[in-house]
Every structure is written in C-alpha cells, then in structure tokens.
mmCIF file of C-alpha atoms in Angstrom:
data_model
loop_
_atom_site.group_PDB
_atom_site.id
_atom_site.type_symbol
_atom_site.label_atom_id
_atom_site.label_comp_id
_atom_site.label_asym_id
_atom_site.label_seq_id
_atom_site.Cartn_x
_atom_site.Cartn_y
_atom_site.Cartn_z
ATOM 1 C CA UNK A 1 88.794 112.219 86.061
ATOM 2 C CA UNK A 2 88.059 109.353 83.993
ATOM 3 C CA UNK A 3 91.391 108.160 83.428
ATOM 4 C CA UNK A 4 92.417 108.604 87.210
ATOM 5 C CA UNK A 5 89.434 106.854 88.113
ATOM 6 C CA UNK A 6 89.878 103.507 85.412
ATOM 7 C CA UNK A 7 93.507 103.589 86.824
ATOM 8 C CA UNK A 8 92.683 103.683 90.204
ATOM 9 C CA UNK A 9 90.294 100.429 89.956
ATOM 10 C CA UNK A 10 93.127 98.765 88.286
ATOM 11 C CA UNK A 11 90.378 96.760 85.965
ATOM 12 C CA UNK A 12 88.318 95.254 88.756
ATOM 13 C CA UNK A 13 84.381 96.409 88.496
ATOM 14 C CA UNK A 14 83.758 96.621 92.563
ATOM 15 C CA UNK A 15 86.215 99.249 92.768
ATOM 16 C CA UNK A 16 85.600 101.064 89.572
ATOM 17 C CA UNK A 17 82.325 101.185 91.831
ATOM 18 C CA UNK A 18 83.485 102.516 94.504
ATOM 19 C CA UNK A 19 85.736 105.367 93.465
ATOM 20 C CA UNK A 20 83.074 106.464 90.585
ATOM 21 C CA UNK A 21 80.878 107.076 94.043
ATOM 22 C CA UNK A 22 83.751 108.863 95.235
ATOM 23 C CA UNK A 23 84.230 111.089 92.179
ATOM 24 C CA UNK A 24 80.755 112.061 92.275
ATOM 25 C CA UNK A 25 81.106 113.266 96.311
ATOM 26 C CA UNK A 26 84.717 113.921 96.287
ATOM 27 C CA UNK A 27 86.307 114.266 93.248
ATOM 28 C CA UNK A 28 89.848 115.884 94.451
ATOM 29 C CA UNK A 29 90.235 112.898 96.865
ATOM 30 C CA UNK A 30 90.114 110.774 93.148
ATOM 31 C CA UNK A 31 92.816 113.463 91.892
ATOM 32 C CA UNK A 32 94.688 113.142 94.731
ATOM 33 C CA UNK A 33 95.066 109.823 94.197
ATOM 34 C CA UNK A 34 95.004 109.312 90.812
ATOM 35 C CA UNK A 35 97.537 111.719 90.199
ATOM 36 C CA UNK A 36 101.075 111.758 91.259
ATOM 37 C CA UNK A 37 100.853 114.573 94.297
ATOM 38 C CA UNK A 38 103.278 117.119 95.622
ATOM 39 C CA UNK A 39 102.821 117.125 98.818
ATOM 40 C CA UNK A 40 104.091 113.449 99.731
ATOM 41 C CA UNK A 41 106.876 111.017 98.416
ATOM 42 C CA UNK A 42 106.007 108.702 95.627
ATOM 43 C CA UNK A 43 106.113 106.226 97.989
ATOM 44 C CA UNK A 44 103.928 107.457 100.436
ATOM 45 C CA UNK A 45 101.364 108.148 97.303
ATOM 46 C CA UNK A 46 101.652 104.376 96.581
ATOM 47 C CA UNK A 47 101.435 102.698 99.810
ATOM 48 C CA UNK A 48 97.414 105.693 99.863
ATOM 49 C CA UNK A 49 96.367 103.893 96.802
ATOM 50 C CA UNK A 50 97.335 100.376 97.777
ATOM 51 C CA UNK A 51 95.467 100.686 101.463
ATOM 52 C CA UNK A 52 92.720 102.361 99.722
ATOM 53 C CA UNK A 53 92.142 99.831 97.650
ATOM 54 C CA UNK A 54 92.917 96.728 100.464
ATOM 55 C CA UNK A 55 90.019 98.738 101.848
ATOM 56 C CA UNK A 56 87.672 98.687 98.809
ATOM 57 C CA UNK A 57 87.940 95.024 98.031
ATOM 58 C CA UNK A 58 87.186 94.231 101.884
ATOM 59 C CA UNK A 59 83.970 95.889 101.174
ATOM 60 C CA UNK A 60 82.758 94.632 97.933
ATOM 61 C CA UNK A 61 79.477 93.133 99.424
ATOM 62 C CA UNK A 62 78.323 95.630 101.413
ATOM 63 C CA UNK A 63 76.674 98.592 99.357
ATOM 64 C CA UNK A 64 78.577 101.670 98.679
ATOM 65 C CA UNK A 65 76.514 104.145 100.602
ATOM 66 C CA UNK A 66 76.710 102.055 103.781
ATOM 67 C CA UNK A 67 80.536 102.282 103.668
ATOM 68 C CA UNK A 68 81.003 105.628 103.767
ATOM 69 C CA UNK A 69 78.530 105.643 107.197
#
C-alpha cells in the first residue's frame, strides 16, 4: 500500500495527501491503481492514473474531505 501510494503521488505532497485519504476509505481503489490491473489495457490503466491525478492537482486548495462531497 505504501509503495502504490508514494508512486501514485509521483513525489508531489498534495497528492500524497489525497490518495493517503483514499487508502484509508478505499484502499483497493489505491491497488487498483497502483498496481498494473487485469481487467484493462496498460493503456487504459495509464490514461486512470493520469486523469486521476489532473483531478487531484485541480483540487489542491480545497480540503480533502470536501472533495469527495
């Protein structure tokens, strides 16, 4: 979980944020994505983590509990 969530952030301390909140509500959603899946194309799996993460830096200033709402 650890490493899949330190690669995930890709060094950048908002989103290390953000999917440590996740890993404590979700934490498959942080394997899903931290891992390489089955279920889609490795190409598919990097175009999730790249949104996902357009999506976290978009939302840096607002606090991580009012994101999820």
């Amino acid at each position: 979980m650890h490493q899949a969530v330190v690669r995930l952030s890709g060094g950048r301390l908002g989103r290390l944020r953000r999917w440590l909140d996740e890993a404590g509500h979700r934490p498959e959603t942080v394997l899903w994505f931290g891992e390489s899946p089955t279920d889609v194309s490795g190409d598919t799996h990097a175009f999730g983590v790249e949104f996902v993460n357009a999506w976290i830096d978009k939302h840096l200033d607002m606090p991580s509990e009012a994101v999820g709402e």
